Short mmCIF file of C-alpha atoms in Angstrom, two decimals:
data_model
loop_
_atom_site.label_atom_id
_atom_site.label_comp_id
_atom_site.label_asym_id
_atom_site.label_seq_id
_atom_site.Cartn_x
_atom_site.Cartn_y
_atom_site.Cartn_z
CA MET A 1 -49.76 -47.04 -5.61
CA SER A 2 -47.03 -45.88 -3.16
CA VAL A 3 -47.12 -42.78 -1.08
CA ASP A 4 -44.27 -41.36 -3.14
CA GLU A 5 -46.35 -41.81 -6.25
CA VAL A 6 -49.31 -40.04 -4.61
CA VAL A 7 -47.40 -36.88 -3.62
CA SER A 8 -44.40 -36.54 -6.10
CA THR A 9 -46.53 -34.82 -8.72
CA GLN A 10 -48.72 -32.66 -6.52
CA ARG A 11 -48.94 -29.02 -7.49
CA ARG A 12 -48.19 -26.02 -5.33
CA ASN A 13 -49.61 -22.50 -5.25
CA LEU A 14 -53.22 -23.68 -5.60
CA PRO A 15 -56.01 -21.24 -6.52
CA LEU A 16 -58.20 -19.82 -3.91
CA LEU A 17 -61.71 -20.87 -5.33
CA ALA A 18 -63.73 -19.66 -2.43
CA THR A 19 -64.86 -16.05 -3.16
CA PRO A 20 -66.50 -13.29 -1.01
CA GLU A 21 -69.66 -13.93 -2.84
CA ALA A 22 -69.88 -17.54 -1.91
CA VAL A 23 -68.87 -16.96 1.71
CA THR A 24 -70.18 -13.61 2.96
CA GLY A 25 -72.58 -13.74 5.80
CA ARG A 26 -72.46 -17.65 5.94
CA THR A 27 -71.74 -19.97 8.90
CA TYR A 28 -68.92 -22.51 8.99
CA ILE A 29 -67.80 -25.32 11.37
CA VAL A 30 -64.08 -26.29 11.03
CA THR A 31 -62.91 -29.16 13.15
CA GLY A 32 -59.26 -29.26 14.27
CA ALA A 33 -59.03 -25.56 13.60
CA ASN A 34 -56.44 -24.42 16.16
CA THR A 35 -53.55 -25.42 13.93
CA GLY A 36 -52.49 -26.50 10.47
CA LEU A 37 -55.02 -26.86 7.50
CA GLY A 38 -58.07 -26.20 9.74
CA PHE A 39 -56.59 -22.94 11.14
CA GLU A 40 -55.54 -21.63 7.71
CA ALA A 41 -59.00 -22.67 6.31
CA ALA A 42 -60.80 -20.70 9.06
CA LYS A 43 -58.51 -17.75 8.67
CA HIS A 44 -59.47 -17.64 5.02
CA LEU A 45 -63.23 -17.89 5.71
CA VAL A 46 -63.07 -14.92 8.02
CA ALA A 47 -61.12 -12.89 5.61
CA LEU A 48 -63.55 -13.68 2.80
CA GLY A 49 -66.43 -12.29 4.92
CA ALA A 50 -67.93 -15.37 6.74
CA GLY A 51 -70.72 -14.27 9.15
CA LYS A 52 -69.57 -16.94 11.90
CA VAL A 53 -66.77 -19.44 12.00
CA ILE A 54 -66.75 -22.09 14.73
CA LEU A 55 -63.41 -23.42 15.65
CA ALA A 56 -64.23 -26.94 16.94
CA VAL A 57 -61.14 -27.98 18.96
CA ARG A 58 -60.13 -30.33 21.71
CA SER A 59 -58.24 -27.67 23.56
CA ILE A 60 -60.18 -24.44 24.32
CA GLU A 61 -56.86 -22.70 25.30
CA ALA A 62 -55.33 -23.55 21.91
CA GLY A 63 -58.52 -22.47 20.22
CA GLU A 64 -58.55 -19.16 21.95
CA ARG A 65 -54.93 -18.62 20.73
CA ALA A 66 -56.05 -19.39 17.20
CA LYS A 67 -58.99 -17.09 17.44
CA ASP A 68 -56.78 -14.25 18.69
CA ALA A 69 -54.47 -14.73 15.79
CA ILE A 70 -57.42 -14.74 13.23
CA ASN A 71 -58.85 -11.72 14.84
CA LYS A 72 -55.51 -9.82 14.60
CA SER A 73 -54.94 -10.82 10.91
CA SER A 74 -58.40 -10.14 9.71
CA GLY A 75 -59.47 -7.23 11.78
CA ARG A 76 -62.87 -8.78 12.11
CA PRO A 77 -63.45 -9.57 15.74
CA GLY A 78 -66.71 -11.19 16.75
CA VAL A 79 -66.82 -13.68 13.81
CA VAL A 80 -64.81 -16.61 15.43
CA GLN A 81 -66.16 -18.70 18.33
CA VAL A 82 -64.34 -21.44 20.01
CA TRP A 83 -66.15 -24.66 20.81
CA HIS A 84 -64.97 -27.78 22.44
CA LEU A 85 -65.11 -30.96 20.36
CA ASP A 86 -63.21 -34.23 20.96
CA LEU A 87 -63.85 -36.72 18.19
CA SER A 88 -62.41 -39.42 20.38
CA SER A 89 -65.44 -39.16 22.67
CA PHE A 90 -68.90 -39.88 21.35
CA ASP A 91 -70.42 -37.95 24.24
CA SER A 92 -68.40 -34.90 23.21
CA VAL A 93 -69.52 -35.19 19.60
CA LYS A 94 -73.15 -35.57 20.64
CA ALA A 95 -72.88 -32.45 22.96
CA PHE A 96 -71.30 -30.36 20.20
CA ALA A 97 -74.04 -31.35 17.75
CA GLN A 98 -76.68 -30.55 20.20
CA ARG A 99 -75.17 -27.17 20.88
CA ALA A 100 -74.77 -26.30 17.06
CA ILE A 101 -78.44 -27.33 16.42
CA ALA A 102 -79.71 -25.20 19.34
CA GLU A 103 -77.46 -22.08 18.87
CA LEU A 104 -76.74 -21.82 15.20
CA GLU A 105 -79.27 -20.26 12.89
CA ARG A 106 -77.67 -21.99 9.89
CA ILE A 107 -74.82 -24.13 8.90
CA ASP A 108 -73.47 -23.64 5.46
CA ALA A 109 -70.48 -25.98 5.61
CA VAL A 110 -68.91 -28.40 8.09
CA ILE A 111 -65.17 -28.93 7.18
CA GLU A 112 -64.30 -32.19 8.99
CA ASN A 113 -60.46 -31.63 9.18
CA ALA A 114 -59.54 -33.07 12.58
CA ALA A 115 -57.65 -36.41 12.34
CA VAL A 116 -54.98 -38.45 14.16
CA ALA A 117 -52.10 -40.35 12.65
CA MET A 118 -51.65 -42.55 15.67
CA MET A 119 -50.30 -45.99 14.63
CA GLY A 120 -50.34 -48.29 17.57
CA PRO A 121 -52.52 -49.94 20.22
CA VAL A 122 -54.10 -46.70 21.64
CA ARG A 123 -57.89 -47.04 21.65
CA ALA A 124 -60.85 -44.88 22.36
CA GLU A 125 -64.55 -46.00 22.51
CA GLY A 126 -63.61 -49.58 21.96
CA HIS A 127 -61.66 -48.96 18.69
CA LEU A 128 -58.20 -48.01 17.43
CA LEU A 129 -57.84 -44.16 17.96
CA ALA A 130 -57.37 -43.51 14.28
CA VAL A 131 -60.63 -45.31 13.46
CA THR A 132 -62.60 -43.59 16.31
CA VAL A 133 -61.47 -40.08 15.41
CA ASN A 134 -61.08 -40.29 11.63
CA VAL A 135 -64.03 -42.46 10.85
CA LEU A 136 -66.69 -43.02 13.65
CA GLY A 137 -66.45 -39.64 15.33
CA THR A 138 -66.27 -37.81 11.90
CA PHE A 139 -69.36 -39.64 10.55
CA LEU A 140 -71.23 -39.34 13.87
CA LEU A 141 -70.92 -35.52 13.67
CA ALA A 142 -72.07 -35.47 10.00
CA VAL A 143 -75.07 -37.63 10.65
CA LEU A 144 -76.17 -35.67 13.77
CA LEU A 145 -75.82 -32.34 11.88
CA ALA A 146 -77.45 -33.53 8.65
CA GLY A 147 -81.01 -32.50 9.57
CA LYS A 148 -79.88 -28.97 10.58
CA MET A 149 -77.94 -28.65 7.37
CA ARG A 150 -80.90 -29.75 5.35
CA GLU A 151 -83.02 -26.92 7.00
CA SER A 152 -80.18 -24.42 6.25
CA ALA A 153 -80.33 -25.50 2.58
CA GLU A 154 -84.16 -25.01 2.50
CA ARG A 155 -83.90 -21.70 4.12
CA SER A 156 -81.36 -20.44 1.66
CA GLY A 157 -83.96 -20.74 -1.06
CA GLY A 158 -82.47 -23.85 -2.87
CA GLY A 159 -78.86 -23.11 -2.11
CA LEU A 160 -76.42 -25.85 -1.45
CA VAL A 161 -74.67 -26.75 1.97
CA ARG A 162 -71.69 -28.89 2.38
CA VAL A 163 -70.12 -31.57 4.46
CA VAL A 164 -66.46 -31.79 3.66
CA VAL A 165 -64.63 -34.87 4.89
CA VAL A 166 -60.77 -34.32 4.72
CA THR A 167 -59.24 -37.58 3.71
CA SER A 168 -56.12 -38.77 1.87
CA ARG A 169 -55.21 -40.69 -1.13
CA VAL A 170 -52.69 -42.51 1.19
CA GLY A 171 -55.70 -44.72 1.83
CA PHE A 172 -55.32 -46.20 -1.60
CA THR A 173 -51.76 -47.53 -0.49
CA ALA A 174 -53.49 -49.95 1.97
CA GLU A 175 -55.17 -52.24 -0.63
CA GLU A 176 -53.34 -55.33 0.52
CA GLU A 177 -54.13 -54.68 4.14
CA TRP A 178 -57.68 -53.91 3.39
CA GLN A 179 -58.22 -57.28 1.64
CA ARG A 180 -57.59 -58.85 5.11
CA ILE A 181 -60.53 -57.18 6.64
CA CYS A 182 -62.86 -56.10 3.85
CA GLU A 183 -65.60 -58.60 4.77
CA ASP A 184 -66.09 -57.08 8.36
CA PRO A 185 -63.65 -54.05 8.53
CA LEU A 186 -64.20 -52.70 11.97
CA VAL A 187 -64.07 -56.19 13.66
CA GLY A 188 -61.15 -57.04 11.43
CA MET A 189 -59.26 -53.98 12.46
CA GLU A 190 -59.55 -54.91 16.15
CA GLN A 191 -58.82 -58.52 15.63
CA ASP A 192 -55.64 -58.15 13.38
CA GLU A 193 -52.92 -56.61 15.51
CA GLY A 194 -50.58 -56.52 12.63
CA LEU A 195 -52.61 -53.82 11.07
CA GLN A 196 -52.10 -51.34 13.76
CA VAL A 197 -49.12 -49.79 11.84
CA LYS A 198 -51.54 -49.22 8.88
CA SER A 199 -54.40 -47.78 10.98
CA TYR A 200 -54.00 -44.25 9.52
CA PRO A 201 -54.19 -45.21 5.92
CA LEU A 202 -56.88 -47.68 6.60
CA SER A 203 -58.93 -45.22 8.38
CA LYS A 204 -58.65 -42.83 5.42
CA LEU A 205 -59.75 -45.59 3.03
CA MET A 206 -62.67 -46.34 5.43
CA GLU A 207 -63.71 -42.67 5.14
CA ILE A 208 -63.65 -42.87 1.42
CA LEU A 209 -65.70 -46.01 1.03
CA ALA A 210 -68.30 -45.14 3.60
CA LEU A 211 -68.92 -41.59 2.38
CA LYS A 212 -69.21 -42.86 -1.26
CA HIS A 213 -72.03 -45.06 -0.20
CA LEU A 214 -73.73 -42.61 2.05
CA ALA A 215 -73.78 -40.14 -0.82
CA THR A 216 -75.90 -42.63 -2.90
CA LEU A 217 -78.45 -42.65 0.02
CA LEU A 218 -78.71 -38.95 0.21
CA PRO A 219 -79.08 -37.41 -3.23
CA VAL A 220 -78.52 -33.65 -3.35
CA GLU A 221 -81.71 -33.20 -5.25
CA ARG A 222 -83.58 -34.25 -2.05
CA THR A 223 -81.57 -32.86 0.69
CA GLY A 224 -79.55 -29.82 -0.74
CA VAL A 225 -76.53 -31.15 1.31
CA VAL A 226 -73.37 -32.05 -0.66
CA PHE A 227 -70.99 -34.52 0.81
CA ASN A 228 -67.63 -34.73 -0.68
CA LEU A 229 -64.09 -35.95 0.16
CA VAL A 230 -61.08 -33.59 -0.07
CA CYS A 231 -57.43 -34.78 -0.15
CA PRO A 232 -55.35 -31.85 0.82
CA GLY A 233 -52.05 -33.53 -0.38
CA LEU A 234 -48.95 -33.86 1.60
CA CYS A 235 -48.68 -30.70 3.70
CA THR A 236 -46.33 -29.53 6.43
CA THR A 237 -48.58 -29.73 9.59
CA GLU A 238 -48.44 -31.20 12.99
CA LEU A 239 -50.49 -34.32 11.90
CA ILE A 240 -47.57 -36.66 12.18
CA ARG A 241 -46.46 -35.51 15.67
CA ASN A 242 -47.59 -38.83 17.31
CA ALA A 243 -46.41 -41.16 14.45
CA PRO A 244 -43.59 -43.67 14.91
CA PRO A 245 -40.13 -42.11 14.51
CA ASP A 246 -39.32 -43.96 11.20
CA TYR A 247 -42.64 -42.99 9.64
CA LYS A 248 -42.17 -39.39 10.87
CA ALA A 249 -38.71 -39.22 9.31
CA GLN A 250 -40.10 -40.58 6.04
CA VAL A 251 -42.89 -38.05 5.78
CA THR A 252 -40.53 -35.15 6.81
CA ASP A 253 -38.17 -36.10 3.91
CA MET A 254 -41.05 -36.14 1.53
CA ASN A 255 -42.44 -32.69 2.82
CA GLN A 256 -39.05 -31.19 2.03
CA LEU A 257 -39.27 -32.47 -1.41
CA TYR A 258 -42.94 -32.07 -2.36
CA GLY A 259 -44.83 -30.71 0.60
CA ARG A 260 -47.32 -27.93 0.44
CA THR A 261 -47.59 -25.27 3.19
CA ALA A 262 -50.51 -25.50 5.40
CA GLU A 263 -51.87 -22.33 3.74
CA ASP A 264 -51.62 -23.80 0.34
CA GLY A 265 -53.19 -27.07 1.40
CA SER A 266 -56.07 -25.26 3.10
CA ARG A 267 -57.30 -24.01 -0.24
CA THR A 268 -58.34 -27.59 -1.13
CA LEU A 269 -60.62 -27.54 2.03
CA LEU A 270 -62.20 -24.23 0.87
CA HIS A 271 -62.74 -25.74 -2.65
CA GLY A 272 -64.66 -28.59 -1.05
CA ALA A 273 -66.74 -26.00 1.00
CA VAL A 274 -67.89 -24.22 -2.19
CA ALA A 275 -67.84 -27.11 -4.63
CA GLY A 276 -71.06 -27.68 -6.65
CA SER A 277 -73.40 -30.65 -6.68
CA GLU A 278 -71.17 -32.45 -9.20
CA SER A 279 -68.70 -33.15 -6.30
CA HIS A 280 -71.35 -35.10 -4.21
CA GLY A 281 -69.80 -38.41 -3.21
CA CYS A 282 -66.53 -37.51 -5.09
CA LEU A 283 -62.86 -37.11 -4.19
CA LEU A 284 -61.41 -33.78 -4.76
CA HIS A 285 -57.77 -32.82 -4.57
CA SER A 286 -55.59 -29.88 -5.92
CA CYS A 287 -58.74 -27.76 -6.00
CA GLU A 288 -60.22 -29.87 -8.78
CA MET A 289 -62.15 -33.14 -9.38
CA GLY A 290 -60.01 -36.13 -8.39
CA GLU A 291 -62.11 -39.07 -9.25
CA ASN A 292 -59.74 -40.10 -11.93
CA ASP A 293 -57.17 -40.90 -9.27
CA VAL A 294 -59.54 -43.33 -7.32
CA PRO A 295 -58.57 -46.81 -8.22
CA ASN A 296 -60.87 -49.17 -10.01
CA TRP A 297 -60.98 -51.55 -7.06
CA VAL A 298 -62.71 -48.78 -5.13
CA THR A 299 -65.44 -48.03 -7.58
CA ASP A 300 -66.07 -51.20 -9.68
CA ASP A 301 -68.87 -53.72 -8.67
CA GLU A 302 -66.90 -55.23 -5.93
CA GLY A 303 -65.78 -51.76 -4.81
CA LYS A 304 -69.32 -50.71 -4.34
CA ALA A 305 -70.11 -53.77 -2.42
CA MET A 306 -67.20 -52.84 -0.13
CA GLN A 307 -68.51 -49.23 0.06
CA LYS A 308 -71.86 -50.57 1.37
CA ARG A 309 -70.19 -52.96 3.94
CA MET A 310 -68.07 -50.06 5.24
CA TRP A 311 -71.03 -47.71 5.54
CA ASP A 312 -73.20 -50.39 7.18
CA ALA A 313 -70.42 -51.11 9.74
CA VAL A 314 -70.09 -47.49 10.57
CA ALA A 315 -73.91 -47.01 10.73
CA GLU A 316 -74.27 -49.97 13.18
CA VAL A 317 -71.80 -48.15 15.50
CA LEU A 318 -73.60 -44.79 15.09
CA GLU A 319 -76.99 -46.29 15.83
CA SER A 320 -75.56 -47.97 19.04
CA VAL A 321 -74.20 -44.54 20.11
CA GLU A 322 -77.29 -42.56 19.33
CA PRO A 323 -80.21 -44.87 18.52
CA GLY A 324 -82.22 -43.79 15.60
CA CYS A 325 -79.71 -41.11 14.28
CA VAL A 326 -78.96 -42.83 10.97
CA ASP A 327 -82.65 -43.63 10.28
CA ALA A 328 -83.67 -40.18 11.02
CA MET A 329 -81.08 -38.80 8.67
CA LEU A 330 -82.11 -41.05 5.85
CA LYS A 331 -85.72 -40.38 6.23
CA GLN A 332 -85.38 -36.56 6.18
#
């Protein structure tokens, strides 16, 4: 599967499936919400009647600008709050989660949109930056907030809450590279310098594999928490600003041909934030179920074994960062 095959047939002008009935009065966390898809999703949530929307951002200054813009467009000041979150720092993720647990009465959805497309030797917390931000920091936040979200589901009288991991089908283009590291993926990524240029698609494949296995460990019937994956498609955003020039030029050309606007793409995130229990552990794209586009090698018996290995590798790191966090989540 090539990148061109992934995006050349994507639809535009997607439906807005989130409704005031589904959103009004609820509390949302949107990571990477100062720009692009996250900003547009937060803007929609406020317009639809959300009670509280947390813009989780690296730059408070940029977050405040986004807040001002949303307040102006919605006419609903007092809904948006700007909180600091840097997914490249495990301490920042832990501090954010502690604050959310202490200060928020409920969490109805966490839209994990923040990501980096860095392709090179830049590292954070001992791993390539794309792996730290897109995989480890993202899952650390989900794990630390899982207990609070289960409480929110229970208090809502049996309603569902959601963890939406924004991923990309571009991960499926990295099958050949994945086979080089699949037995020990995080270690393999660090040892094989030739994979640095593929760190973004590989990180997205890692997200998909790990979440699919995690979903089997946390059935919705027990927790009330839906974990799903959303591919927003190719959208015109700032994601590729740190990518190599040749890759940036390629994506820019594809955007001109097939790209969605950030507002259009944000509708896929909102779909994930209201999707039902049938979406648990599944890939969504174009505001509909996208499991038919998941390759067999990801879901067959060997694929399920890879899913488990990927989750186990992630869980080992998370347990080293916050001892007991994974066990606590699984026992809830």
